[in-house]
Short mmCIF file of C-alpha atoms in Angstrom, two decimals:
data_model
loop_
_atom_site.label_atom_id
_atom_site.label_comp_id
_atom_site.label_asym_id
_atom_site.label_seq_id
_atom_site.Cartn_x
_atom_site.Cartn_y
_atom_site.Cartn_z
CA MET A 3 45.92 -90.07 -273.03
CA SER A 4 45.57 -93.71 -274.03
CA HIS A 5 44.84 -92.74 -277.65
CA GLU A 6 48.52 -91.80 -277.92
CA HIS A 7 49.64 -95.39 -277.42
CA PRO A 8 51.54 -96.36 -280.54
CA HIS A 9 50.23 -99.92 -280.27
CA GLU A 10 46.63 -98.77 -280.19
CA HIS A 11 46.72 -97.20 -283.66
CA GLY A 12 46.50 -100.75 -284.80
CA HIS A 13 47.00 -100.23 -288.54
CA ALA A 14 50.61 -99.54 -289.51
CA PRO A 15 53.13 -102.15 -288.35
CA LEU A 16 55.35 -100.98 -285.48
CA SER A 17 58.77 -99.67 -286.37
CA ASP A 18 61.74 -101.34 -284.72
CA LEU A 19 62.09 -98.44 -282.24
CA GLU A 20 58.38 -98.44 -281.39
CA ALA A 21 58.44 -102.20 -280.86
CA ARG A 22 61.48 -102.00 -278.57
CA ALA A 23 59.97 -99.17 -276.50
CA LEU A 24 56.72 -101.11 -276.22
CA ALA A 25 58.56 -104.27 -275.14
CA ILE A 26 60.19 -102.37 -272.27
CA GLU A 27 56.93 -100.74 -271.26
CA SER A 28 55.17 -104.13 -271.24
CA LEU A 29 57.93 -105.71 -269.17
CA LEU A 30 57.95 -102.94 -266.55
CA VAL A 31 54.14 -102.96 -266.34
CA GLU A 32 54.15 -106.73 -265.97
CA LYS A 33 56.65 -106.48 -263.12
CA GLY A 34 54.40 -103.96 -261.41
CA LEU A 35 57.07 -101.22 -261.44
CA ILE A 36 55.10 -98.72 -263.55
CA THR A 37 51.68 -98.30 -265.11
CA SER A 38 50.90 -97.23 -268.66
CA ASP A 39 48.70 -94.49 -267.20
CA ALA A 40 51.76 -93.04 -265.45
CA VAL A 41 53.62 -93.11 -268.78
CA ASP A 42 50.71 -91.29 -270.45
CA ARG A 43 50.62 -88.67 -267.69
CA HIS A 44 54.40 -88.14 -267.89
CA VAL A 45 54.28 -87.56 -271.65
CA TYR A 46 51.29 -85.24 -271.32
CA ARG A 47 53.01 -83.20 -268.61
CA TYR A 48 56.11 -82.62 -270.72
CA GLU A 49 54.11 -81.86 -273.87
CA HIS A 50 51.67 -79.46 -272.21
CA ASP A 51 52.59 -78.28 -268.71
CA ILE A 52 56.37 -77.87 -268.45
CA GLY A 53 58.13 -75.37 -270.69
CA PRO A 54 60.02 -72.08 -271.00
CA VAL A 55 57.01 -70.04 -269.84
CA ILE A 56 57.93 -71.12 -266.31
CA GLY A 57 61.48 -69.78 -266.60
CA ALA A 58 60.19 -66.62 -268.30
CA ARG A 59 57.98 -65.95 -265.28
CA VAL A 60 61.06 -66.13 -263.03
CA VAL A 61 62.97 -63.72 -265.27
CA ALA A 62 60.07 -61.25 -265.43
CA ARG A 63 59.76 -61.29 -261.64
CA ALA A 64 63.50 -60.66 -261.26
CA TRP A 65 63.28 -57.69 -263.62
CA SER A 66 60.31 -56.26 -261.75
CA ASP A 67 61.37 -56.87 -258.16
CA PRO A 68 65.01 -56.00 -257.29
CA ALA A 69 64.80 -57.71 -253.90
CA PHE A 70 63.59 -60.92 -255.57
CA LYS A 71 66.42 -60.64 -258.09
CA ASP A 72 68.97 -60.41 -255.28
CA ARG A 73 67.50 -63.50 -253.63
CA LEU A 74 67.41 -65.32 -256.98
CA LEU A 75 71.09 -64.67 -257.63
CA ALA A 76 72.04 -65.58 -254.05
CA ASP A 77 70.02 -68.82 -253.85
CA GLY A 78 68.09 -69.73 -256.99
CA THR A 79 66.49 -72.82 -255.47
CA ALA A 80 64.97 -70.91 -252.54
CA ALA A 81 63.87 -67.97 -254.68
CA ILE A 82 61.95 -70.02 -257.25
CA ALA A 83 60.30 -71.92 -254.39
CA GLU A 84 58.69 -68.56 -253.49
CA LEU A 85 56.95 -68.78 -256.86
CA GLY A 86 55.85 -72.34 -256.16
CA ILE A 87 58.49 -73.92 -258.44
CA GLU A 88 60.32 -76.92 -257.04
CA SER A 89 63.77 -77.96 -258.22
CA PRO A 90 63.91 -81.68 -257.53
CA ASP A 91 67.13 -82.21 -255.55
CA LEU A 92 69.04 -80.07 -258.02
CA HIS A 93 70.41 -76.71 -256.97
CA LEU A 94 69.57 -73.80 -259.27
CA GLU A 95 72.29 -71.28 -260.01
CA VAL A 96 71.13 -68.15 -261.81
CA VAL A 97 73.80 -66.24 -263.74
CA GLU A 98 73.16 -62.67 -264.78
CA ASN A 99 73.96 -61.06 -268.10
CA GLN A 100 75.17 -57.50 -267.70
CA PRO A 101 76.85 -54.94 -269.92
CA GLY A 102 80.25 -56.55 -270.60
CA VAL A 103 79.25 -60.06 -269.42
CA HIS A 104 77.45 -62.70 -271.48
CA ASN A 105 76.66 -66.12 -269.98
CA LEU A 106 76.18 -69.35 -271.93
CA VAL A 107 75.08 -72.74 -270.54
CA VAL A 108 76.08 -76.15 -271.92
CA CYS A 109 76.43 -79.73 -270.73
CA THR A 110 79.35 -81.25 -272.62
CA LEU A 111 78.95 -84.73 -271.06
CA CYS A 112 75.21 -85.30 -271.50
CA SER A 113 72.15 -83.04 -271.44
CA CYS A 114 71.93 -81.35 -268.00
CA TYR A 115 69.35 -78.60 -268.29
CA PRO A 116 66.89 -76.88 -265.93
CA TRP A 117 63.94 -78.84 -267.35
CA TYR A 118 61.64 -77.80 -264.52
CA LEU A 119 62.03 -74.18 -265.73
CA LEU A 120 62.51 -74.65 -269.48
CA GLY A 121 60.96 -78.02 -270.36
CA LEU A 122 63.02 -80.61 -272.22
CA PRO A 123 66.09 -79.33 -274.06
CA PRO A 124 65.91 -78.89 -277.82
CA VAL A 125 67.78 -81.39 -280.01
CA TRP A 126 70.55 -78.90 -280.77
CA TYR A 127 71.36 -78.49 -277.05
CA LYS A 128 71.95 -82.27 -276.80
CA SER A 129 73.80 -82.50 -280.12
CA ALA A 130 77.50 -83.11 -280.70
CA PRO A 131 78.05 -79.76 -282.47
CA TYR A 132 76.78 -77.68 -279.52
CA ARG A 133 78.33 -79.82 -276.79
CA SER A 134 81.72 -79.92 -278.49
CA ARG A 135 81.92 -76.28 -279.56
CA ALA A 136 80.23 -74.22 -276.82
CA VAL A 137 83.28 -74.55 -274.56
CA ILE A 138 86.08 -74.09 -277.11
CA GLU A 139 84.53 -71.53 -279.47
CA PRO A 140 81.50 -69.99 -277.74
CA ARG A 141 81.68 -66.81 -279.80
CA ALA A 142 81.48 -68.74 -283.08
CA VAL A 143 78.48 -70.68 -281.77
CA LEU A 144 76.78 -67.48 -280.62
CA HIS A 145 77.42 -65.95 -284.05
CA GLU A 146 75.51 -68.84 -285.61
CA PHE A 147 72.62 -68.00 -283.30
CA GLY A 148 72.77 -64.42 -284.59
CA LEU A 149 74.60 -62.95 -281.58
CA ASP A 150 77.80 -61.06 -282.20
CA ILE A 151 79.45 -60.50 -278.85
CA PRO A 152 81.71 -57.40 -278.70
CA ASP A 153 85.42 -58.26 -278.37
CA GLU A 154 85.73 -56.66 -274.95
CA THR A 155 82.66 -58.45 -273.53
CA GLN A 156 83.47 -61.41 -271.34
CA VAL A 157 81.84 -64.68 -272.38
CA LYS A 158 81.29 -66.91 -269.34
CA VAL A 159 80.47 -70.49 -270.26
CA TRP A 160 78.93 -72.79 -267.61
CA ASP A 161 79.47 -76.53 -268.25
CA SER A 162 76.91 -78.12 -265.96
CA SER A 163 78.46 -81.45 -265.03
CA ALA A 164 77.05 -82.08 -261.53
CA ASP A 165 73.86 -81.60 -259.51
CA LEU A 166 73.50 -77.92 -260.34
CA ARG A 167 71.38 -76.45 -263.08
CA TYR A 168 72.01 -73.06 -264.63
CA LEU A 169 69.59 -70.40 -265.82
CA VAL A 170 70.74 -67.24 -267.56
CA LEU A 171 69.04 -64.06 -266.36
CA PRO A 172 69.04 -62.00 -269.58
CA GLU A 173 69.34 -58.23 -269.67
CA ARG A 174 66.03 -56.41 -269.61
CA PRO A 175 65.44 -54.73 -272.96
CA GLU A 176 65.37 -50.98 -273.20
CA GLY A 177 61.90 -49.59 -273.75
CA SER A 178 60.21 -52.08 -271.41
CA GLU A 179 60.13 -49.73 -268.41
CA GLY A 180 56.89 -49.97 -266.49
CA TRP A 181 55.67 -53.08 -268.32
CA PRO A 182 53.69 -55.54 -266.20
CA GLU A 183 55.30 -58.92 -265.49
CA GLU A 184 53.09 -60.88 -267.89
CA ARG A 185 54.07 -58.62 -270.75
CA LEU A 186 57.74 -58.86 -269.86
CA ALA A 187 57.55 -62.66 -269.57
CA ALA A 188 56.15 -62.90 -273.10
CA LEU A 189 59.42 -61.38 -274.40
CA VAL A 190 61.68 -63.97 -272.80
CA SER A 191 62.65 -66.85 -275.09
CA ARG A 192 64.07 -70.23 -274.12
CA ASP A 193 67.31 -69.37 -275.92
CA ALA A 194 67.72 -66.16 -273.90
CA MET A 195 67.67 -68.28 -270.73
CA ILE A 196 70.30 -70.68 -272.14
CA GLY A 197 72.43 -67.77 -273.36
CA THR A 198 72.13 -68.43 -277.10
CA GLY A 199 69.72 -65.51 -277.38
CA ILE A 200 69.01 -62.11 -275.90
CA VAL A 201 65.71 -60.41 -275.14
CA ALA A 202 64.55 -57.69 -277.50
CA ILE A 203 61.24 -55.96 -278.05
CA PRO A 204 59.93 -57.02 -281.48
CA GLU A 205 59.87 -54.21 -284.09
CA ALA A 206 56.10 -54.49 -284.41
CA VAL A 207 55.61 -53.68 -280.72
CA ARG A 208 57.94 -50.69 -280.61
CA PRO A 209 56.36 -47.23 -280.58
CA MET B 2 86.24 -93.68 -269.07
CA ASN B 3 87.32 -91.75 -272.14
CA GLU B 4 84.20 -92.47 -274.17
CA ALA B 5 82.36 -90.79 -277.04
CA HIS B 6 80.05 -88.76 -274.79
CA ASP B 7 82.96 -86.58 -273.59
CA LEU B 8 82.57 -84.10 -276.42
CA GLY B 9 83.89 -80.81 -275.03
CA GLY B 10 86.47 -79.25 -277.34
CA GLN B 11 86.17 -81.78 -280.18
CA HIS B 12 86.36 -80.51 -283.73
CA GLY B 13 84.52 -81.63 -286.83
CA HIS B 14 80.93 -81.97 -285.62
CA GLY B 15 79.73 -79.12 -287.80
CA ARG B 16 77.29 -76.28 -287.28
CA VAL B 17 74.68 -76.13 -284.54
CA VAL B 18 71.38 -76.61 -286.33
CA ALA B 19 68.32 -75.32 -284.50
CA GLU B 20 64.94 -76.61 -285.63
CA LYS B 21 62.13 -74.05 -285.88
CA ASN B 22 59.00 -74.86 -283.85
CA GLU B 23 60.55 -78.04 -282.56
CA PRO B 24 58.09 -80.46 -280.93
CA VAL B 25 58.84 -81.78 -277.42
CA PHE B 26 58.98 -85.31 -278.84
CA HIS B 27 59.42 -86.01 -282.56
CA GLU B 28 57.77 -89.43 -282.41
CA PRO B 29 55.41 -90.93 -279.82
CA TRP B 30 57.97 -93.62 -278.92
CA GLU B 31 60.40 -90.88 -277.79
CA GLY B 32 57.90 -89.68 -275.20
CA ARG B 33 57.32 -93.26 -274.03
CA VAL B 34 61.09 -93.80 -273.68
CA HIS B 35 61.53 -90.53 -271.77
CA ALA B 36 58.75 -91.56 -269.40
CA LEU B 37 60.01 -95.14 -269.02
CA MET B 38 63.53 -94.01 -268.15
CA ASN B 39 62.29 -91.57 -265.53
CA LEU B 40 59.63 -93.83 -264.05
CA ALA B 41 61.95 -96.86 -263.90
CA ARG B 42 64.55 -94.73 -262.15
CA ARG B 43 61.97 -93.44 -259.66
CA ALA B 44 60.83 -97.03 -259.08
CA GLY B 45 64.40 -97.76 -257.95
CA LEU B 46 65.50 -99.91 -260.88
CA PHE B 47 68.68 -97.85 -261.30
CA ASN B 48 70.02 -94.42 -260.33
CA LEU B 49 70.96 -91.40 -262.46
CA ASP B 50 74.67 -92.22 -262.56
CA GLU B 51 74.01 -95.83 -263.54
CA MET B 52 71.85 -94.46 -266.33
CA ARG B 53 74.59 -92.11 -267.53
CA ARG B 54 77.26 -94.80 -267.24
CA THR B 55 75.16 -97.14 -269.38
CA ILE B 56 74.49 -94.51 -272.07
CA GLU B 57 78.22 -93.78 -272.20
CA GLN B 58 79.06 -97.48 -272.64
CA MET B 59 77.46 -97.45 -276.09
CA PRO B 60 80.26 -98.14 -278.62
CA PRO B 61 81.60 -94.73 -279.78
CA ALA B 62 80.57 -95.01 -283.43
CA GLU B 63 77.04 -96.03 -282.41
CA TYR B 64 76.82 -93.29 -279.79
CA LEU B 65 77.58 -90.59 -282.34
CA ARG B 66 75.25 -92.05 -284.96
CA ALA B 67 72.28 -92.56 -282.61
CA SER B 68 69.69 -89.91 -281.79
CA TYR B 69 69.34 -88.85 -278.18
CA PHE B 70 66.31 -91.04 -277.48
CA GLU B 71 67.79 -93.98 -279.40
CA ARG B 72 70.64 -93.83 -276.86
CA TRP B 73 68.11 -93.79 -274.04
CA LEU B 74 66.25 -96.77 -275.48
CA ASP B 75 69.47 -98.73 -275.91
CA ALA B 76 70.52 -97.87 -272.34
CA LEU B 77 67.13 -98.86 -270.92
CA GLU B 78 67.42 -102.28 -272.54
CA ARG B 79 70.91 -102.79 -271.18
CA LEU B 80 70.04 -101.48 -267.68
CA ILE B 81 67.08 -103.83 -267.44
CA ALA B 82 69.20 -106.75 -268.63
CA GLU B 83 71.91 -105.84 -266.10
CA LYS B 84 69.47 -105.43 -263.20
CA GLY B 85 67.24 -108.36 -264.12
CA GLY B 86 64.31 -105.96 -263.99
CA GLU B 87 64.27 -105.88 -260.19
CA PRO B 88 64.52 -102.75 -258.00
CA ILE B 89 67.91 -102.21 -256.39
CA LYS B 90 68.21 -102.99 -252.73
CA PRO B 91 67.21 -100.19 -250.35
CA SER B 92 70.75 -99.75 -248.99
CA SER B 93 71.85 -98.04 -252.20
CA SER B 94 68.86 -95.70 -252.38
CA PRO B 95 69.40 -92.04 -251.41
CA THR B 96 70.32 -91.45 -247.80
CA THR B 97 70.43 -88.26 -245.76
CA ARG B 98 72.89 -85.64 -246.91
CA PRO B 99 75.72 -85.11 -244.41
CA PRO B 100 76.83 -81.55 -243.53
CA LEU B 101 79.11 -79.77 -245.98
CA ASP B 102 82.77 -80.22 -245.10
CA ALA B 103 84.66 -78.37 -247.80
CA HIS B 104 88.43 -78.59 -248.08
CA PHE B 105 88.69 -75.60 -250.43
CA LYS B 106 87.18 -72.13 -250.11
CA VAL B 107 85.96 -69.55 -252.60
CA GLY B 108 88.93 -67.88 -254.30
CA ASP B 109 91.29 -70.84 -253.84
CA GLN B 110 93.48 -71.74 -256.78
CA VAL B 111 92.98 -75.43 -257.57
CA ARG B 112 94.22 -77.87 -260.17
CA THR B 113 92.19 -80.73 -261.61
CA ARG B 114 93.69 -84.19 -261.56
CA ASN B 115 95.25 -85.48 -264.71
CA ALA B 116 93.62 -88.89 -264.62
CA ASN B 117 92.13 -91.31 -267.13
CA PRO B 118 90.03 -93.60 -264.92
CA ARG B 119 88.58 -96.82 -266.32
CA HIS B 120 85.26 -96.04 -264.63
CA HIS B 121 82.45 -93.51 -265.06
CA THR B 122 83.51 -89.99 -264.08
CA ARG B 123 82.24 -86.42 -264.51
CA LEU B 124 85.64 -84.82 -264.94
CA ALA B 125 85.65 -83.98 -268.64
CA ARG B 126 88.83 -84.67 -270.59
CA TYR B 127 89.28 -81.06 -271.69
CA ALA B 128 89.46 -79.97 -268.04
CA ARG B 129 92.05 -82.44 -266.74
CA GLY B 130 95.33 -81.17 -265.33
CA LYS B 131 94.08 -77.57 -265.56
CA SER B 132 94.34 -74.73 -263.10
CA GLY B 133 91.33 -72.67 -262.02
CA VAL B 134 89.75 -70.71 -259.18
CA VAL B 135 86.93 -71.86 -256.88
CA GLU B 136 83.92 -69.67 -257.60
CA LEU B 137 81.07 -71.42 -255.73
CA ILE B 138 80.75 -74.30 -253.24
CA HIS B 139 77.76 -76.64 -253.11
CA GLY B 140 76.50 -79.90 -251.80
CA PRO B 141 77.74 -82.29 -250.69
CA TYR B 142 76.50 -84.53 -253.50
CA PRO B 143 77.04 -88.26 -254.12
CA LEU B 144 80.23 -88.96 -256.08
CA PRO B 145 79.12 -90.24 -259.53
CA ASP B 146 82.25 -92.39 -259.93
CA VAL B 147 80.92 -94.60 -257.12
CA ARG B 148 77.15 -94.23 -257.46
CA ALA B 149 77.40 -95.28 -261.14
CA TYR B 150 78.01 -98.83 -259.92
CA GLY B 151 75.19 -98.89 -257.35
CA LYS B 152 77.63 -98.80 -254.44
CA ALA B 153 77.03 -97.03 -251.12
CA LEU B 154 76.95 -93.25 -251.52
CA THR B 155 80.16 -91.26 -251.10
CA TRP B 156 79.26 -87.63 -250.39
CA GLN B 157 81.66 -84.89 -251.46
CA PRO B 158 81.47 -81.12 -251.86
CA VAL B 159 81.02 -79.87 -255.42
CA TYR B 160 82.95 -76.78 -256.48
CA THR B 161 82.19 -74.55 -259.41
CA VAL B 162 85.69 -73.89 -260.69
CA ARG B 163 86.36 -71.15 -263.19
CA PHE B 164 89.04 -71.73 -265.82
CA ARG B 165 90.37 -69.06 -268.11
CA ALA B 166 89.71 -70.03 -271.74
CA GLN B 167 93.44 -69.76 -272.45
CA GLU B 168 94.23 -72.21 -269.63
CA LEU B 169 91.97 -74.75 -271.33
CA TRP B 170 92.68 -74.00 -274.99
CA GLY B 171 96.01 -72.19 -275.09
CA GLY B 172 96.27 -69.56 -277.81
CA GLU B 173 92.92 -70.63 -279.26
CA GLY B 174 91.12 -69.33 -276.18
CA ASP B 175 89.82 -65.76 -276.05
CA PRO B 176 91.62 -63.80 -273.31
CA HIS B 177 88.29 -62.36 -272.08
CA ASP B 178 86.48 -65.68 -271.74
CA SER B 179 86.16 -68.44 -269.17
CA VAL B 180 84.53 -71.82 -268.64
CA SER B 181 83.15 -72.73 -265.22
CA ILE B 182 82.75 -76.42 -264.41
CA ASP B 183 81.12 -78.21 -261.47
CA LEU B 184 83.64 -80.61 -259.95
CA TRP B 185 83.56 -83.02 -257.03
CA GLU B 186 86.30 -82.52 -254.43
CA GLU B 187 88.07 -85.73 -255.47
CA TYR B 188 88.66 -84.27 -258.95
CA LEU B 189 90.79 -81.47 -257.48
CA GLU B 190 94.19 -81.24 -255.90
#
């Protein structure tokens, strides 16, 4: 996608940040460590190929196939490999929401996130407000996302600080019995797999 | 090091603001920087812990003011300056993982060290000197405290340790809630 090169627009002067990024790219290309084509392909992949639809497919399979769900909870890395999804040297731990248990994932130290299932994290996930508050006042954070967790429900926060990545397996919504996997997957949002959302059938789709 | 990145439990950062229909990258340079960081790392210029250590070395006021990709850009510049733009020697590249030799088992009560090391570490401040229960055992994985300086890999088991919210936050914690944290063996006693 060479047309996306900032330096090839040619008209507006480069901003300071653009110029600095370009200087690094030029240096690494000159040293033979990378190619600009590889940079283009990387950007394209993250903008078009990798995103929450991959994680949603895993969730829909787990809802549809109890044996797969058991394997997914026992060894997430091996189970997603069955679906052709690789987790590059990072172990996947899948944590299940159930009546009385709500899981929430954060990385207080940086931005650890199962990008190979969900794409790159949104800005809020990497922001100081989320990273500071998710561990000390998860219920207040969830309230801001529109989730009011009942007092007696246990909120389990997972601060991913090592080589593990966490995916929340949300509860399957009532009324979705018998739905095919593709239809189920379309219900599953990124936030539901982080734990800042739940899965619901939109009003318009309900009978 | 007790630097600005160690945000868990801080007050005053405000509400979590989610952007509707957020693009993957807000500006083309962000995508370039994301690619450069990953490709340079894969080319062996630096490892993941060196990258994190460098991001964390940004002066605290700058760290908090900068956007995520501004931090990455700043770290890339400093990593390249530090490394002279040459790949690191093969001896510090990943080696074979040894078998897991875990000192603790699932269900063990453990306590995190109360330490304030002057080097990169992944033991967050809010979880130091706290008591929890081993929930899961993984790895072994290279100890970040060592790998962050490009030294030979030190492999240790990683434990997911569950802490009651009230152990971490006292009366401010909800009695129903918990925080589980992934911790290298050396962080526990």
